[in-house]
Amino acid sequence: MEIWFLGTGAGRPMKHRNVTSIALRLPDPDCSLWMFDAGEGTQHQLMRTPLKLGKLEALFVTHLHGDHTYGIPGLLSTRSYVGGNSPLQLFGPPGIREMIETALTLSSTHLDYEITYHEVFEGVIYQTERYTVEALPLEHRIPCFGYRITECESQGKLNVELLQQLGVPAGPLFGRIKKGEDITLPDGTLIRAADVTGTPVCGRVIAIAGDTKPCDNASRLAQNADLLVHEATFAAGQEEKAHLYGHSTTVEAATTARDANAKRLIMTHFSTRFVEEDLAALEEEARAIFPNSSAAHDLYHTEVPRVRG
């Protein structure tokens, strides 16, 4: 599982920093792409990465401010041109469908695939065989949500040597055991999956907070997460200004991560007042509170490893 920061700025694009968008590349066997927000120019940023827009399966929008949404119509249109014709799931606050369909209709944009719109509410909003996505409302100037992605636990590695000793033939039975199913051999021998597989591998949890002031729901999203992505629009000491506009500081993002027992924090959504040379200082502010903090820059990407239970 790999996370990419396609844009890390707030408000408007800068020469060296685009507005907000995050991409999550899922591992085998899915190999699909999920995106979170798509500010103006997001499809241009995608062209600078190995990510394939045709693999886009779901788009989650935190809120309807332009620096998080103005790139969506172009992104959806280009997806058709690059062979993305499978259905797309699109999640967002009330108004997301009207916003996107108005832009597509008035521009006479034709898509070669179906969009299923989901107006987001608090709770579980999406489930697949391997992932569950929950949404919680945050505190911003307009309705805004954060998302928590939880991966299912997977079975440990099969002990092939032991299975052979027990007389289990390779083939479909191996597959059933790998899925956690106990089996009975023709001679009546019961093979328990737990006895012939290694330690289960815990599912990963990623929390992505939209624009927000510090609030209880941000902490709930981040609880015990492997990775918390949190906005840090302002620097330490600028709390009053941050809260006035519904935002957080570096120190507040780090405090949320620490108090929620998250394993890692990546900050994004930096004000245009900060240039790239300022990121190191912003990072240090957060690390004073939560040592495993980092400040993302455009096209920064990192693996989110699984941990064996």
PDB file of C-alpha atoms in Angstrom:
ATOM      1  CA  MET A   1       0.000   0.000   0.000  1.00  0.00           C
ATOM      2  CA  GLU A   2       1.462   3.297  -1.110  1.00  0.00           C
ATOM      3  CA  ILE A   3       0.292   6.864  -0.488  1.00  0.00           C
ATOM      4  CA  TRP A   4       1.111   9.770  -2.820  1.00  0.00           C
ATOM      5  CA  PHE A   5       0.709  13.480  -2.128  1.00  0.00           C
ATOM      6  CA  LEU A   6      -0.216  15.028  -5.473  1.00  0.00           C
ATOM      7  CA  GLY A   7      -0.730  18.479  -3.969  1.00  0.00           C
ATOM      8  CA  THR A   8       0.060  19.803  -0.510  1.00  0.00           C
ATOM      9  CA  GLY A   9      -1.031  23.427  -0.592  1.00  0.00           C
ATOM     10  CA  ALA A  10      -4.007  25.361   0.743  1.00  0.00           C
ATOM     11  CA  GLY A  11      -6.157  27.932  -1.008  1.00  0.00           C
ATOM     12  CA  ARG A  12      -4.472  28.329  -4.388  1.00  0.00           C
ATOM     13  CA  PRO A  13      -1.691  26.779  -6.446  1.00  0.00           C
ATOM     14  CA  MET A  14       1.878  27.998  -6.064  1.00  0.00           C
ATOM     15  CA  LYS A  15       4.806  27.662  -8.433  1.00  0.00           C
ATOM     16  CA  HIS A  16       6.235  24.707  -6.530  1.00  0.00           C
ATOM     17  CA  ARG A  17       3.152  23.452  -4.682  1.00  0.00           C
ATOM     18  CA  ASN A  18      -0.234  22.463  -6.030  1.00  0.00           C
ATOM     19  CA  VAL A  19      -3.517  22.401  -4.127  1.00  0.00           C
ATOM     20  CA  THR A  20      -4.717  19.367  -2.224  1.00  0.00           C
ATOM     21  CA  SER A  21      -4.989  15.832  -3.540  1.00  0.00           C
ATOM     22  CA  ILE A  22      -3.911  12.468  -2.151  1.00  0.00           C
ATOM     23  CA  ALA A  23      -3.746   9.111  -3.941  1.00  0.00           C
ATOM     24  CA  LEU A  24      -3.736   5.714  -2.266  1.00  0.00           C
ATOM     25  CA  ARG A  25      -2.481   2.825  -4.385  1.00  0.00           C
ATOM     26  CA  LEU A  26      -3.845  -0.451  -3.078  1.00  0.00           C
ATOM     27  CA  PRO A  27      -1.666  -3.567  -3.071  1.00  0.00           C
ATOM     28  CA  ASP A  28      -2.167  -6.860  -4.903  1.00  0.00           C
ATOM     29  CA  PRO A  29      -4.576  -8.285  -5.773  1.00  0.00           C
ATOM     30  CA  ASP A  30      -6.600  -5.051  -6.039  1.00  0.00           C
ATOM     31  CA  CYS A  31      -3.920  -2.813  -7.586  1.00  0.00           C
ATOM     32  CA  SER A  32      -6.567  -0.092  -7.834  1.00  0.00           C
ATOM     33  CA  LEU A  33      -6.315   3.594  -7.035  1.00  0.00           C
ATOM     34  CA  TRP A  34      -8.321   5.559  -4.503  1.00  0.00           C
ATOM     35  CA  MET A  35      -8.095   9.343  -4.373  1.00  0.00           C
ATOM     36  CA  PHE A  36      -8.935  11.869  -1.690  1.00  0.00           C
ATOM     37  CA  ASP A  37      -9.794  15.326  -3.040  1.00  0.00           C
ATOM     38  CA  ALA A  38      -8.700  16.701  -6.394  1.00  0.00           C
ATOM     39  CA  GLY A  39      -7.877  20.372  -6.440  1.00  0.00           C
ATOM     40  CA  GLU A  40      -7.164  22.292  -9.631  1.00  0.00           C
ATOM     41  CA  GLY A  41      -4.379  20.700 -11.691  1.00  0.00           C
ATOM     42  CA  THR A  42      -4.527  17.284 -10.037  1.00  0.00           C
ATOM     43  CA  GLN A  43      -4.483  15.426 -13.366  1.00  0.00           C
ATOM     44  CA  HIS A  44      -1.298  17.281 -14.306  1.00  0.00           C
ATOM     45  CA  GLN A  45       0.305  16.082 -11.074  1.00  0.00           C
ATOM     46  CA  LEU A  46      -0.746  12.509 -11.845  1.00  0.00           C
ATOM     47  CA  MET A  47       1.198  12.676 -15.104  1.00  0.00           C
ATOM     48  CA  ARG A  48       4.366  13.166 -13.059  1.00  0.00           C
ATOM     49  CA  THR A  49       3.869   9.862 -11.247  1.00  0.00           C
ATOM     50  CA  PRO A  50       3.640   6.169 -12.235  1.00  0.00           C
ATOM     51  CA  LEU A  51       0.003   6.119 -11.101  1.00  0.00           C
ATOM     52  CA  LYS A  52      -2.575   5.228 -13.748  1.00  0.00           C
ATOM     53  CA  LEU A  53      -5.804   7.232 -13.869  1.00  0.00           C
ATOM     54  CA  GLY A  54      -7.529   4.310 -15.555  1.00  0.00           C
ATOM     55  CA  LYS A  55      -7.060   2.396 -12.291  1.00  0.00           C
ATOM     56  CA  LEU A  56      -9.071   4.961 -10.329  1.00  0.00           C
ATOM     57  CA  GLU A  57     -11.852   3.096  -8.527  1.00  0.00           C
ATOM     58  CA  ALA A  58     -13.052   5.569  -5.886  1.00  0.00           C
ATOM     59  CA  LEU A  59     -12.800   9.289  -5.195  1.00  0.00           C
ATOM     60  CA  PHE A  60     -13.469  10.595  -1.683  1.00  0.00           C
ATOM     61  CA  VAL A  61     -14.082  14.336  -1.328  1.00  0.00           C
ATOM     62  CA  THR A  62     -13.648  15.888   2.106  1.00  0.00           C
ATOM     63  CA  HIS A  63     -15.520  19.124   1.357  1.00  0.00           C
ATOM     64  CA  LEU A  64     -16.560  21.362  -1.516  1.00  0.00           C
ATOM     65  CA  HIS A  65     -14.018  24.199  -1.282  1.00  0.00           C
ATOM     66  CA  GLY A  66     -12.379  24.798  -4.646  1.00  0.00           C
ATOM     67  CA  ASP A  67      -8.848  23.914  -3.591  1.00  0.00           C
ATOM     68  CA  HIS A  68     -10.171  20.389  -2.983  1.00  0.00           C
ATOM     69  CA  THR A  69     -12.625  20.030  -5.911  1.00  0.00           C
ATOM     70  CA  TYR A  70     -11.850  22.212  -8.949  1.00  0.00           C
ATOM     71  CA  GLY A  71      -9.791  19.464 -10.555  1.00  0.00           C
ATOM     72  CA  ILE A  72     -12.529  16.833 -10.437  1.00  0.00           C
ATOM     73  CA  PRO A  73     -14.350  17.510 -13.774  1.00  0.00           C
ATOM     74  CA  GLY A  74     -11.097  17.386 -15.743  1.00  0.00           C
ATOM     75  CA  LEU A  75      -9.962  14.300 -13.866  1.00  0.00           C
ATOM     76  CA  LEU A  76     -13.206  12.472 -14.658  1.00  0.00           C
ATOM     77  CA  SER A  77     -13.095  13.491 -18.308  1.00  0.00           C
ATOM     78  CA  THR A  78      -9.502  12.360 -18.790  1.00  0.00           C
ATOM     79  CA  ARG A  79     -10.284   9.011 -17.156  1.00  0.00           C
ATOM     80  CA  SER A  80     -12.473   8.209 -20.186  1.00  0.00           C
ATOM     81  CA  TYR A  81      -9.693   9.116 -22.618  1.00  0.00           C
ATOM     82  CA  VAL A  82      -7.166   6.801 -20.948  1.00  0.00           C
ATOM     83  CA  GLY A  83      -9.374   3.733 -21.022  1.00  0.00           C
ATOM     84  CA  GLY A  84     -10.995   3.966 -17.615  1.00  0.00           C
ATOM     85  CA  ASN A  85     -14.440   2.582 -18.407  1.00  0.00           C
ATOM     86  CA  SER A  86     -15.221   0.706 -15.191  1.00  0.00           C
ATOM     87  CA  PRO A  87     -17.759   2.227 -12.760  1.00  0.00           C
ATOM     88  CA  LEU A  88     -16.458   4.899 -10.378  1.00  0.00           C
ATOM     89  CA  GLN A  89     -17.566   5.407  -6.768  1.00  0.00           C
ATOM     90  CA  LEU A  90     -17.645   9.107  -5.818  1.00  0.00           C
ATOM     91  CA  PHE A  91     -18.131  10.144  -2.184  1.00  0.00           C
ATOM     92  CA  GLY A  92     -18.592  13.614  -0.756  1.00  0.00           C
ATOM     93  CA  PRO A  93     -20.732  15.959   1.343  1.00  0.00           C
ATOM     94  CA  PRO A  94     -24.277  16.902   0.284  1.00  0.00           C
ATOM     95  CA  GLY A  95     -24.060  18.845  -2.965  1.00  0.00           C
ATOM     96  CA  ILE A  96     -21.238  16.784  -4.479  1.00  0.00           C
ATOM     97  CA  ARG A  97     -23.462  15.290  -7.180  1.00  0.00           C
ATOM     98  CA  GLU A  98     -24.989  18.636  -8.141  1.00  0.00           C
ATOM     99  CA  MET A  99     -21.552  20.250  -8.296  1.00  0.00           C
ATOM    100  CA  ILE A 100     -20.006  17.612 -10.556  1.00  0.00           C
ATOM    101  CA  GLU A 101     -23.002  16.918 -12.779  1.00  0.00           C
ATOM    102  CA  THR A 102     -23.545  20.642 -13.396  1.00  0.00           C
ATOM    103  CA  ALA A 103     -19.949  21.036 -14.581  1.00  0.00           C
ATOM    104  CA  LEU A 104     -20.135  17.941 -16.790  1.00  0.00           C
ATOM    105  CA  THR A 105     -23.552  18.842 -18.249  1.00  0.00           C
ATOM    106  CA  LEU A 106     -22.788  22.485 -19.043  1.00  0.00           C
ATOM    107  CA  SER A 107     -19.483  21.528 -20.682  1.00  0.00           C
ATOM    108  CA  SER A 108     -21.133  18.702 -22.678  1.00  0.00           C
ATOM    109  CA  THR A 109     -18.634  16.248 -21.251  1.00  0.00           C
ATOM    110  CA  HIS A 110     -19.416  12.623 -22.064  1.00  0.00           C
ATOM    111  CA  LEU A 111     -18.051   9.863 -19.840  1.00  0.00           C
ATOM    112  CA  ASP A 112     -17.662   6.256 -20.967  1.00  0.00           C
ATOM    113  CA  TYR A 113     -18.417   4.939 -17.500  1.00  0.00           C
ATOM    114  CA  GLU A 114     -20.999   5.211 -14.764  1.00  0.00           C
ATOM    115  CA  ILE A 115     -20.499   7.290 -11.620  1.00  0.00           C
ATOM    116  CA  THR A 116     -22.233   6.195  -8.453  1.00  0.00           C
ATOM    117  CA  TYR A 117     -22.581   9.167  -6.119  1.00  0.00           C
ATOM    118  CA  HIS A 118     -22.666   8.754  -2.340  1.00  0.00           C
ATOM    119  CA  GLU A 119     -23.538  11.693  -0.104  1.00  0.00           C
ATOM    120  CA  VAL A 120     -21.457  11.086   2.993  1.00  0.00           C
ATOM    121  CA  PHE A 121     -22.804  10.638   6.493  1.00  0.00           C
ATOM    122  CA  GLU A 122     -21.219   9.681   9.798  1.00  0.00           C
ATOM    123  CA  GLY A 123     -20.324   6.002   9.987  1.00  0.00           C
ATOM    124  CA  VAL A 124     -19.335   3.246   7.571  1.00  0.00           C
ATOM    125  CA  ILE A 125     -19.802   4.518   4.013  1.00  0.00           C
ATOM    126  CA  TYR A 126     -18.051   1.904   1.873  1.00  0.00           C
ATOM    127  CA  GLN A 127     -17.000  -1.727   2.202  1.00  0.00           C
ATOM    128  CA  THR A 128     -15.200  -4.163  -0.049  1.00  0.00           C
ATOM    129  CA  GLU A 129     -13.881  -7.643   0.647  1.00  0.00           C
ATOM    130  CA  ARG A 130     -10.661  -6.153   1.993  1.00  0.00           C
ATOM    131  CA  TYR A 131     -11.424  -2.620   3.174  1.00  0.00           C
ATOM    132  CA  THR A 132     -13.877  -0.623   5.247  1.00  0.00           C
ATOM    133  CA  VAL A 133     -14.141   3.165   4.995  1.00  0.00           C
ATOM    134  CA  GLU A 134     -15.674   5.243   7.777  1.00  0.00           C
ATOM    135  CA  ALA A 135     -16.445   8.958   7.691  1.00  0.00           C
ATOM    136  CA  LEU A 136     -16.677  11.462  10.523  1.00  0.00           C
ATOM    137  CA  PRO A 137     -17.662  15.143  10.338  1.00  0.00           C
ATOM    138  CA  LEU A 138     -14.931  17.613  11.225  1.00  0.00           C
ATOM    139  CA  GLU A 139     -15.005  21.300  12.206  1.00  0.00           C
ATOM    140  CA  HIS A 140     -14.461  23.593   9.239  1.00  0.00           C
ATOM    141  CA  ARG A 141     -16.281  26.568   7.718  1.00  0.00           C
ATOM    142  CA  ILE A 142     -18.483  24.323   5.574  1.00  0.00           C
ATOM    143  CA  PRO A 143     -19.465  20.653   5.998  1.00  0.00           C
ATOM    144  CA  CYS A 144     -16.256  18.638   5.914  1.00  0.00           C
ATOM    145  CA  PHE A 145     -15.426  14.981   6.531  1.00  0.00           C
ATOM    146  CA  GLY A 146     -12.436  12.894   7.436  1.00  0.00           C
ATOM    147  CA  TYR A 147     -12.014   9.299   6.311  1.00  0.00           C
ATOM    148  CA  ARG A 148     -10.644   6.228   8.077  1.00  0.00           C
ATOM    149  CA  ILE A 149      -9.600   3.316   5.863  1.00  0.00           C
ATOM    150  CA  THR A 150      -9.281  -0.044   7.619  1.00  0.00           C
ATOM    151  CA  GLU A 151      -7.768  -3.046   5.884  1.00  0.00           C
ATOM    152  CA  CYS A 152      -8.903  -6.533   6.871  1.00  0.00           C
ATOM    153  CA  GLU A 153      -6.530  -8.856   8.679  1.00  0.00           C
ATOM    154  CA  SER A 154      -4.974 -11.465   6.394  1.00  0.00           C
ATOM    155  CA  GLN A 155      -4.015 -15.052   7.094  1.00  0.00           C
ATOM    156  CA  GLY A 156      -0.396 -15.850   7.777  1.00  0.00           C
ATOM    157  CA  LYS A 157       1.812 -17.805   5.378  1.00  0.00           C
ATOM    158  CA  LEU A 158       0.887 -21.446   4.779  1.00  0.00           C
ATOM    159  CA  ASN A 159       3.222 -24.038   6.300  1.00  0.00           C
ATOM    160  CA  VAL A 160       3.498 -26.080   3.108  1.00  0.00           C
ATOM    161  CA  GLU A 161       5.925 -28.608   4.591  1.00  0.00           C
ATOM    162  CA  LEU A 162       3.568 -29.381   7.475  1.00  0.00           C
ATOM    163  CA  LEU A 163       0.587 -29.677   5.113  1.00  0.00           C
ATOM    164  CA  GLN A 164       2.490 -32.199   3.028  1.00  0.00           C
ATOM    165  CA  GLN A 165       3.383 -34.182   6.146  1.00  0.00           C
ATOM    166  CA  LEU A 166      -0.306 -34.248   7.092  1.00  0.00           C
ATOM    167  CA  GLY A 167      -1.201 -35.583   3.661  1.00  0.00           C
ATOM    168  CA  VAL A 168      -2.974 -32.506   2.307  1.00  0.00           C
ATOM    169  CA  PRO A 169      -2.654 -32.435  -1.497  1.00  0.00           C
ATOM    170  CA  ALA A 170      -1.643 -29.171  -3.121  1.00  0.00           C
ATOM    171  CA  GLY A 171      -4.428 -27.390  -4.973  1.00  0.00           C
ATOM    172  CA  PRO A 172      -7.897 -26.195  -3.962  1.00  0.00           C
ATOM    173  CA  LEU A 173      -7.537 -27.397  -0.369  1.00  0.00           C
ATOM    174  CA  PHE A 174      -4.533 -25.123   0.087  1.00  0.00           C
ATOM    175  CA  GLY A 175      -6.667 -22.224  -1.091  1.00  0.00           C
ATOM    176  CA  ARG A 176      -9.454 -23.024   1.349  1.00  0.00           C
ATOM    177  CA  ILE A 177      -7.011 -23.242   4.245  1.00  0.00           C
ATOM    178  CA  LYS A 178      -5.383 -19.975   3.158  1.00  0.00           C
ATOM    179  CA  LYS A 179      -8.807 -18.321   3.491  1.00  0.00           C
ATOM    180  CA  GLY A 180      -8.981 -19.553   7.093  1.00  0.00           C
ATOM    181  CA  GLU A 181     -11.261 -22.523   6.454  1.00  0.00           C
ATOM    182  CA  ASP A 182     -10.797 -25.754   8.408  1.00  0.00           C
ATOM    183  CA  ILE A 183     -10.937 -28.890   6.243  1.00  0.00           C
ATOM    184  CA  THR A 184     -11.501 -32.622   6.769  1.00  0.00           C
ATOM    185  CA  LEU A 185      -9.481 -35.137   4.771  1.00  0.00           C
ATOM    186  CA  PRO A 186     -11.078 -38.310   3.334  1.00  0.00           C
ATOM    187  CA  ASP A 187      -9.676 -40.355   6.229  1.00  0.00           C
ATOM    188  CA  GLY A 188     -11.476 -38.100   8.723  1.00  0.00           C
ATOM    189  CA  THR A 189      -8.436 -36.070   9.776  1.00  0.00           C
ATOM    190  CA  LEU A 190      -9.408 -32.511  10.727  1.00  0.00           C
ATOM    191  CA  ILE A 191      -6.938 -29.854   9.571  1.00  0.00           C
ATOM    192  CA  ARG A 192      -7.386 -26.577  11.408  1.00  0.00           C
ATOM    193  CA  ALA A 193      -6.288 -23.555   9.411  1.00  0.00           C
ATOM    194  CA  ALA A 194      -4.871 -21.879  12.525  1.00  0.00           C
ATOM    195  CA  ASP A 195      -2.522 -24.846  13.063  1.00  0.00           C
ATOM    196  CA  VAL A 196      -0.938 -24.766   9.614  1.00  0.00           C
ATOM    197  CA  THR A 197      -0.635 -21.021   8.953  1.00  0.00           C
ATOM    198  CA  GLY A 198       1.765 -18.469  10.345  1.00  0.00           C
ATOM    199  CA  THR A 199       1.018 -15.424  12.441  1.00  0.00           C
ATOM    200  CA  PRO A 200      -1.848 -13.375  10.955  1.00  0.00           C
ATOM    201  CA  VAL A 201      -0.900 -10.070   9.381  1.00  0.00           C
ATOM    202  CA  CYS A 202      -2.788  -7.098  10.845  1.00  0.00           C
ATOM    203  CA  GLY A 203      -4.668  -4.835   8.489  1.00  0.00           C
ATOM    204  CA  ARG A 204      -3.439  -1.283   8.073  1.00  0.00           C
ATOM    205  CA  VAL A 205      -5.405   1.767   9.194  1.00  0.00           C
ATOM    206  CA  ILE A 206      -5.016   5.121   7.455  1.00  0.00           C
ATOM    207  CA  ALA A 207      -6.817   8.241   8.676  1.00  0.00           C
ATOM    208  CA  ILE A 208      -7.160  11.223   6.346  1.00  0.00           C
ATOM    209  CA  ALA A 209      -8.476  14.390   7.943  1.00  0.00           C
ATOM    210  CA  GLY A 210     -10.002  17.060   5.768  1.00  0.00           C
ATOM    211  CA  ASP A 211      -9.698  20.734   6.695  1.00  0.00           C
ATOM    212  CA  THR A 212     -10.442  21.064  10.384  1.00  0.00           C
ATOM    213  CA  LYS A 213      -9.874  22.751  13.679  1.00  0.00           C
ATOM    214  CA  PRO A 214      -8.745  20.399  16.465  1.00  0.00           C
ATOM    215  CA  CYS A 215     -11.789  18.353  17.447  1.00  0.00           C
ATOM    216  CA  ASP A 216     -12.823  15.064  19.028  1.00  0.00           C
ATOM    217  CA  ASN A 217     -13.704  13.475  15.694  1.00  0.00           C
ATOM    218  CA  ALA A 218     -10.211  14.066  14.333  1.00  0.00           C
ATOM    219  CA  SER A 219      -8.901  12.115  17.325  1.00  0.00           C
ATOM    220  CA  ARG A 220     -11.464   9.357  16.731  1.00  0.00           C
ATOM    221  CA  LEU A 221     -10.359   9.045  13.118  1.00  0.00           C
ATOM    222  CA  ALA A 222      -6.729   8.771  14.150  1.00  0.00           C
ATOM    223  CA  GLN A 223      -7.145   6.288  17.018  1.00  0.00           C
ATOM    224  CA  ASN A 224      -4.323   3.702  16.777  1.00  0.00           C
ATOM    225  CA  ALA A 225      -3.900   4.442  13.067  1.00  0.00           C
ATOM    226  CA  ASP A 226      -0.788   3.292  11.251  1.00  0.00           C
ATOM    227  CA  LEU A 227      -0.795   6.647   9.467  1.00  0.00           C
ATOM    228  CA  LEU A 228      -2.581   9.914  10.148  1.00  0.00           C
ATOM    229  CA  VAL A 229      -2.654  12.495   7.365  1.00  0.00           C
ATOM    230  CA  HIS A 230      -3.620  15.806   8.932  1.00  0.00           C
ATOM    231  CA  GLU A 231      -3.757  19.358   7.685  1.00  0.00           C
ATOM    232  CA  ALA A 232      -1.283  21.839   9.169  1.00  0.00           C
ATOM    233  CA  THR A 233      -2.217  25.044   7.427  1.00  0.00           C
ATOM    234  CA  PHE A 234      -0.524  27.243  10.035  1.00  0.00           C
ATOM    235  CA  ALA A 235       2.583  27.188  12.209  1.00  0.00           C
ATOM    236  CA  ALA A 236       2.848  27.003  15.983  1.00  0.00           C
ATOM    237  CA  GLY A 237       1.708  30.227  17.620  1.00  0.00           C
ATOM    238  CA  GLN A 238      -0.858  30.963  14.898  1.00  0.00           C
ATOM    239  CA  GLU A 239      -3.700  29.071  16.570  1.00  0.00           C
ATOM    240  CA  GLU A 240      -6.071  32.022  16.713  1.00  0.00           C
ATOM    241  CA  LYS A 241      -5.811  32.679  12.986  1.00  0.00           C
ATOM    242  CA  ALA A 242      -5.986  28.959  12.225  1.00  0.00           C
ATOM    243  CA  HIS A 243      -9.207  28.490  14.178  1.00  0.00           C
ATOM    244  CA  LEU A 244     -10.755  31.592  12.647  1.00  0.00           C
ATOM    245  CA  TYR A 245     -10.584  29.899   9.256  1.00  0.00           C
ATOM    246  CA  GLY A 246     -11.331  26.373  10.472  1.00  0.00           C
ATOM    247  CA  HIS A 247      -7.771  25.066  10.347  1.00  0.00           C
ATOM    248  CA  SER A 248      -5.044  23.594  12.550  1.00  0.00           C
ATOM    249  CA  THR A 249      -1.390  24.282  13.292  1.00  0.00           C
ATOM    250  CA  THR A 250       1.561  21.903  13.152  1.00  0.00           C
ATOM    251  CA  VAL A 251       1.520  21.512  16.928  1.00  0.00           C
ATOM    252  CA  GLU A 252      -2.206  20.744  16.951  1.00  0.00           C
ATOM    253  CA  ALA A 253      -1.829  18.101  14.242  1.00  0.00           C
ATOM    254  CA  ALA A 254       1.001  16.500  16.229  1.00  0.00           C
ATOM    255  CA  THR A 255      -1.021  16.625  19.448  1.00  0.00           C
ATOM    256  CA  THR A 256      -3.898  14.836  17.725  1.00  0.00           C
ATOM    257  CA  ALA A 257      -1.523  12.107  16.524  1.00  0.00           C
ATOM    258  CA  ARG A 258       0.079  11.713  19.952  1.00  0.00           C
ATOM    259  CA  ASP A 259      -3.171  11.628  21.900  1.00  0.00           C
ATOM    260  CA  ALA A 260      -4.743   9.155  19.451  1.00  0.00           C
ATOM    261  CA  ASN A 261      -1.767   6.791  19.693  1.00  0.00           C
ATOM    262  CA  ALA A 262      -1.178   6.955  15.939  1.00  0.00           C
ATOM    263  CA  LYS A 263       2.052   5.423  14.680  1.00  0.00           C
ATOM    264  CA  ARG A 264       2.931   8.098  12.137  1.00  0.00           C
ATOM    265  CA  LEU A 265       1.871  11.621  11.129  1.00  0.00           C
ATOM    266  CA  ILE A 266       2.225  13.247   7.720  1.00  0.00           C
ATOM    267  CA  MET A 267       1.196  16.898   7.559  1.00  0.00           C
ATOM    268  CA  THR A 268      -0.145  18.600   4.440  1.00  0.00           C
ATOM    269  CA  HIS A 269      -2.316  21.565   3.269  1.00  0.00           C
ATOM    270  CA  PHE A 270       0.239  24.291   4.019  1.00  0.00           C
ATOM    271  CA  SER A 271      -0.614  27.975   3.729  1.00  0.00           C
ATOM    272  CA  THR A 272       0.790  29.926   0.790  1.00  0.00           C
ATOM    273  CA  ARG A 273       2.742  32.007   3.323  1.00  0.00           C
ATOM    274  CA  PHE A 274       5.153  29.064   3.631  1.00  0.00           C
ATOM    275  CA  VAL A 275       7.708  28.269   0.935  1.00  0.00           C
ATOM    276  CA  GLU A 276       9.458  24.916   0.528  1.00  0.00           C
ATOM    277  CA  GLU A 277      12.372  26.053   2.679  1.00  0.00           C
ATOM    278  CA  ASP A 278       9.959  26.501   5.597  1.00  0.00           C
ATOM    279  CA  LEU A 279       8.861  22.868   5.671  1.00  0.00           C
ATOM    280  CA  ALA A 280      11.799  21.664   7.754  1.00  0.00           C
ATOM    281  CA  ALA A 281      10.953  24.153  10.514  1.00  0.00           C
ATOM    282  CA  LEU A 282       7.263  23.171  10.410  1.00  0.00           C
ATOM    283  CA  GLU A 283       8.309  19.548  10.680  1.00  0.00           C
ATOM    284  CA  GLU A 284      10.443  20.266  13.740  1.00  0.00           C
ATOM    285  CA  GLU A 285       7.530  22.007  15.462  1.00  0.00           C
ATOM    286  CA  ALA A 286       5.476  18.839  15.105  1.00  0.00           C
ATOM    287  CA  ARG A 287       8.327  16.519  16.099  1.00  0.00           C
ATOM    288  CA  ALA A 288       8.704  18.319  19.400  1.00  0.00           C
ATOM    289  CA  ILE A 289       5.244  16.925  20.244  1.00  0.00           C
ATOM    290  CA  PHE A 290       5.133  13.733  18.162  1.00  0.00           C
ATOM    291  CA  PRO A 291       8.562  12.529  16.975  1.00  0.00           C
ATOM    292  CA  ASN A 292       7.336  10.443  14.030  1.00  0.00           C
ATOM    293  CA  SER A 293       6.035  13.486  12.144  1.00  0.00           C
ATOM    294  CA  SER A 294       6.883  14.656   8.657  1.00  0.00           C
ATOM    295  CA  ALA A 295       5.805  17.423   6.293  1.00  0.00           C
ATOM    296  CA  ALA A 296       4.746  16.280   2.837  1.00  0.00           C
ATOM    297  CA  HIS A 297       5.816  18.013  -0.337  1.00  0.00           C
ATOM    298  CA  ASP A 298       4.265  17.612  -3.769  1.00  0.00           C
ATOM    299  CA  LEU A 299       4.816  14.113  -5.204  1.00  0.00           C
ATOM    300  CA  TYR A 300       6.114  12.796  -1.893  1.00  0.00           C
ATOM    301  CA  HIS A 301       5.171   9.133  -1.569  1.00  0.00           C
ATOM    302  CA  THR A 302       5.726   6.418   0.991  1.00  0.00           C
ATOM    303  CA  GLU A 303       4.818   2.829   1.766  1.00  0.00           C
ATOM    304  CA  VAL A 304       2.445   2.000   4.597  1.00  0.00           C
ATOM    305  CA  PRO A 305       3.765  -1.371   5.840  1.00  0.00           C
ATOM    306  CA  ARG A 306       1.715  -4.163   7.362  1.00  0.00           C
ATOM    307  CA  VAL A 307       2.557  -5.349  10.863  1.00  0.00           C
ATOM    308  CA  ARG A 308       2.410  -8.989  11.868  1.00  0.00           C
ATOM    309  CA  GLY A 309       0.146  -9.635  14.839  1.00  0.00           C
TER     310      GLY A 309
END
